[in-house]
Amino acid sequence: GTAVTFGDLDARASAWLASHGTADALRGRAVVFTAPNGIGWLEIFLGLLKAGAVVVPLDAAEPPSAQRRLAVSLRAGFWWDGARLEPLAKARRYREPAVSLIKLTSGTTGNPRALVFTAEQLIADAKQVVVTMGIRPRDLNYALIPLGHSYGLGNLAVPLLAQGVPLVCGSSPLPHAIAADFARWRPTVFPGVPAMWRALAASDLALPGLRLAISAGAPLPPAVARDFAARFGRRLHSFYGSSETGGITYDRTGAAALAGAVGRAMRGVTL
């Protein structure tokens, strides 16, 4: 229920940084953190970027002990324990100032791998997302997927900070909570995952204001795409990418989702 302007967010990020660290200590150091979707997550993320740190966002569901182990294995300089930045021994320093973020793979085929990105690469991916999908600054993104995941970074966090696309953070992934958020805030763009679309398609709820529904993160069954289209009168748009590359293909019309496909190459992408 709290709203902030871009100026407010900038000031809050600077205040967080002043309270918890210094640019000299953080610059070039990897910093592992997690927080629920919300203004607090954005404060930390933007504050660390201001300091020149290499941000390593983790899933908020990750236990603290696992977070710290990951931070040590990455030779991170600091781990955010939810209240303070804990300095870690044997930390490495990234000499290239353009390096700004590390994504971790899911670990489904082994130990999670660290993927290093520059700010330029993150912004390029987000720009391709908003241009290909037709997302505009007058839209309102609905943030229910984690902001720190590759999908959330490319569709929500970086479009907010680099392209000015505002967002509202969802209160819960339960269908009735989603419908209540839509009734209150009327977001226009909803990047979700198939489990959310399956639950909504099986409900009797409404999503007022929805203009664009995007599905990624897992294969979208054609039956779910058909049920959603029949229930809400608009198609789901499949989106396919990888943590290593960002967005790869997008279903511009929603027809590919009905056939179990992922659409065509995104603008600027060569396959």
Short mmCIF file of N, CA, C and O in Angstrom, two decimals, residues 25-33 53-56 58 66-80 86-95 99 102 104 112-116:
data_model
loop_
_atom_site.label_atom_id
_atom_site.label_comp_id
_atom_site.label_asym_id
_atom_site.label_seq_id
_atom_site.Cartn_x
_atom_site.Cartn_y
_atom_site.Cartn_z
N ALA A 25 34.36 0.52 0.56
CA ALA A 25 34.41 -0.87 1.02
C ALA A 25 33.69 -1.81 0.07
O ALA A 25 34.08 -2.97 -0.09
N LEU A 26 32.64 -1.33 -0.59
CA LEU A 26 31.80 -2.19 -1.41
C LEU A 26 32.23 -2.23 -2.86
O LEU A 26 31.91 -3.20 -3.57
N ARG A 27 32.92 -1.21 -3.34
CA ARG A 27 33.24 -1.11 -4.77
C ARG A 27 34.04 -2.33 -5.24
O ARG A 27 35.07 -2.67 -4.68
N GLY A 28 33.51 -2.99 -6.28
CA GLY A 28 34.20 -4.13 -6.86
C GLY A 28 34.04 -5.42 -6.08
O GLY A 28 34.57 -6.46 -6.49
N ARG A 29 33.30 -5.39 -4.97
CA ARG A 29 33.08 -6.59 -4.18
C ARG A 29 31.71 -7.19 -4.49
O ARG A 29 30.73 -6.45 -4.66
N ALA A 30 31.64 -8.51 -4.55
CA ALA A 30 30.35 -9.17 -4.69
C ALA A 30 29.60 -9.10 -3.36
O ALA A 30 30.20 -9.34 -2.30
N VAL A 31 28.32 -8.76 -3.42
CA VAL A 31 27.49 -8.68 -2.22
C VAL A 31 26.25 -9.55 -2.44
O VAL A 31 25.46 -9.30 -3.35
N VAL A 32 26.11 -10.56 -1.60
CA VAL A 32 24.99 -11.49 -1.70
C VAL A 32 23.86 -10.99 -0.81
O VAL A 32 24.08 -10.68 0.36
N PHE A 33 22.65 -10.90 -1.39
CA PHE A 33 21.53 -10.46 -0.57
C PHE A 33 20.24 -11.10 -1.05
O PHE A 33 20.12 -11.58 -2.17
N ALA A 53 29.16 -1.95 -6.26
CA ALA A 53 29.29 -3.35 -5.87
C ALA A 53 28.81 -4.25 -7.01
O ALA A 53 28.12 -3.81 -7.93
N VAL A 54 29.16 -5.53 -6.91
CA VAL A 54 28.65 -6.55 -7.83
C VAL A 54 27.52 -7.25 -7.08
O VAL A 54 27.76 -7.96 -6.11
N VAL A 55 26.29 -7.04 -7.53
CA VAL A 55 25.12 -7.50 -6.78
C VAL A 55 24.85 -8.97 -7.11
O VAL A 55 24.85 -9.37 -8.27
N VAL A 56 24.59 -9.76 -6.07
CA VAL A 56 24.24 -11.18 -6.23
C VAL A 56 22.90 -11.42 -5.54
O VAL A 56 22.85 -11.74 -4.35
N LEU A 58 19.64 -13.37 -4.42
CA LEU A 58 19.21 -14.76 -4.22
C LEU A 58 17.71 -14.82 -4.00
O LEU A 58 17.05 -13.81 -3.72
N ALA A 66 22.28 -21.39 3.90
CA ALA A 66 22.62 -21.65 2.49
C ALA A 66 23.08 -20.37 1.80
O ALA A 66 23.99 -20.40 0.96
N GLN A 67 22.45 -19.24 2.14
CA GLN A 67 22.88 -17.97 1.57
C GLN A 67 24.35 -17.69 1.90
O GLN A 67 25.14 -17.31 1.03
N ARG A 68 24.68 -17.90 3.18
CA ARG A 68 26.05 -17.60 3.59
C ARG A 68 27.05 -18.54 2.93
O ARG A 68 28.14 -18.12 2.52
N ARG A 69 26.70 -19.82 2.81
CA ARG A 69 27.59 -20.78 2.14
C ARG A 69 27.83 -20.38 0.69
O ARG A 69 28.96 -20.45 0.19
N LEU A 70 26.76 -19.95 0.02
CA LEU A 70 26.91 -19.50 -1.36
C LEU A 70 27.82 -18.29 -1.44
O LEU A 70 28.66 -18.18 -2.33
N ALA A 71 27.64 -17.36 -0.51
CA ALA A 71 28.46 -16.15 -0.50
C ALA A 71 29.94 -16.50 -0.33
O ALA A 71 30.81 -15.94 -1.01
N VAL A 72 30.22 -17.44 0.57
CA VAL A 72 31.61 -17.85 0.78
C VAL A 72 32.16 -18.53 -0.46
O VAL A 72 33.31 -18.28 -0.88
N SER A 73 31.36 -19.41 -1.08
CA SER A 73 31.84 -20.13 -2.27
C SER A 73 32.10 -19.18 -3.44
O SER A 73 32.95 -19.45 -4.28
N LEU A 74 31.38 -18.06 -3.49
CA LEU A 74 31.58 -17.07 -4.54
C LEU A 74 32.73 -16.11 -4.23
O LEU A 74 33.03 -15.24 -5.05
N ARG A 75 33.30 -16.25 -3.05
CA ARG A 75 34.32 -15.31 -2.57
C ARG A 75 33.76 -13.88 -2.55
O ARG A 75 34.43 -12.93 -2.95
N ALA A 76 32.52 -13.79 -2.09
CA ALA A 76 31.87 -12.49 -1.98
C ALA A 76 32.51 -11.68 -0.86
O ALA A 76 33.08 -12.24 0.09
N GLY A 77 32.41 -10.36 -0.98
CA GLY A 77 32.95 -9.50 0.05
C GLY A 77 32.03 -9.37 1.25
O GLY A 77 32.49 -9.23 2.40
N PHE A 78 30.70 -9.45 0.98
CA PHE A 78 29.73 -9.25 2.04
C PHE A 78 28.49 -10.12 1.80
O PHE A 78 28.16 -10.45 0.66
N TRP A 79 27.82 -10.43 2.90
CA TRP A 79 26.51 -11.10 2.86
C TRP A 79 25.53 -10.28 3.70
O TRP A 79 25.83 -9.94 4.84
N TRP A 80 24.41 -9.93 3.10
CA TRP A 80 23.35 -9.19 3.82
C TRP A 80 22.52 -10.21 4.59
O TRP A 80 21.85 -11.06 4.02
N GLU A 86 27.48 -8.43 6.49
CA GLU A 86 28.53 -9.16 7.19
C GLU A 86 29.74 -9.32 6.27
O GLU A 86 29.64 -9.92 5.20
N PRO A 87 30.90 -8.81 6.67
CA PRO A 87 32.10 -8.96 5.83
C PRO A 87 32.57 -10.41 5.85
O PRO A 87 32.49 -11.10 6.87
N LEU A 88 33.08 -10.88 4.71
CA LEU A 88 33.53 -12.26 4.59
C LEU A 88 35.01 -12.30 4.24
O LEU A 88 35.53 -11.41 3.55
N ALA A 89 35.68 -13.34 4.72
CA ALA A 89 37.12 -13.48 4.48
C ALA A 89 37.38 -13.98 3.06
O ALA A 89 36.51 -14.55 2.41
N LYS A 90 38.60 -13.78 2.59
CA LYS A 90 39.09 -14.27 1.30
C LYS A 90 38.24 -13.79 0.13
O LYS A 90 38.01 -14.50 -0.84
N ALA A 91 37.77 -12.57 0.24
CA ALA A 91 36.92 -12.00 -0.82
C ALA A 91 37.78 -11.58 -2.01
O ALA A 91 38.93 -11.14 -1.84
N ARG A 92 37.23 -11.72 -3.21
CA ARG A 92 37.90 -11.23 -4.40
C ARG A 92 37.36 -9.85 -4.76
O ARG A 92 36.28 -9.46 -4.32
N ARG A 93 38.12 -9.13 -5.55
CA ARG A 93 37.68 -7.83 -6.03
C ARG A 93 37.60 -7.86 -7.55
O ARG A 93 38.52 -8.33 -8.21
N TYR A 94 36.48 -7.39 -8.08
CA TYR A 94 36.31 -7.31 -9.52
C TYR A 94 36.90 -5.98 -9.99
O TYR A 94 36.42 -4.91 -9.61
N ARG A 95 37.93 -6.07 -10.81
CA ARG A 95 38.64 -4.86 -11.24
C ARG A 95 37.90 -4.11 -12.33
O ARG A 95 38.06 -2.90 -12.46
N VAL A 99 31.32 -4.49 -14.47
CA VAL A 99 30.66 -5.67 -13.91
C VAL A 99 29.76 -5.22 -12.76
O VAL A 99 30.20 -4.55 -11.83
N ILE A 102 25.81 -10.66 -10.65
CA ILE A 102 26.03 -12.08 -10.85
C ILE A 102 24.70 -12.79 -10.70
O ILE A 102 24.01 -12.63 -9.69
N LEU A 104 22.91 -16.60 -10.56
CA LEU A 104 23.25 -17.99 -10.29
C LEU A 104 22.29 -18.89 -11.04
O LEU A 104 21.07 -18.65 -11.03
N PRO A 112 25.13 -24.70 -8.54
CA PRO A 112 24.82 -23.46 -9.25
C PRO A 112 26.10 -22.81 -9.79
O PRO A 112 27.13 -22.80 -9.14
N ARG A 113 26.00 -22.28 -11.02
CA ARG A 113 27.14 -21.61 -11.65
C ARG A 113 26.92 -20.10 -11.61
O ARG A 113 25.79 -19.62 -11.73
N ALA A 114 28.00 -19.38 -11.44
CA ALA A 114 27.94 -17.91 -11.38
C ALA A 114 28.08 -17.34 -12.79
O ALA A 114 29.02 -17.68 -13.51
N LEU A 115 27.15 -16.48 -13.17
CA LEU A 115 27.14 -15.83 -14.48
C LEU A 115 27.32 -14.33 -14.25
O LEU A 115 26.50 -13.69 -13.61
N VAL A 116 28.40 -13.78 -14.79
CA VAL A 116 28.77 -12.38 -14.52
C VAL A 116 28.24 -11.49 -15.65
O VAL A 116 28.41 -11.80 -16.83
#
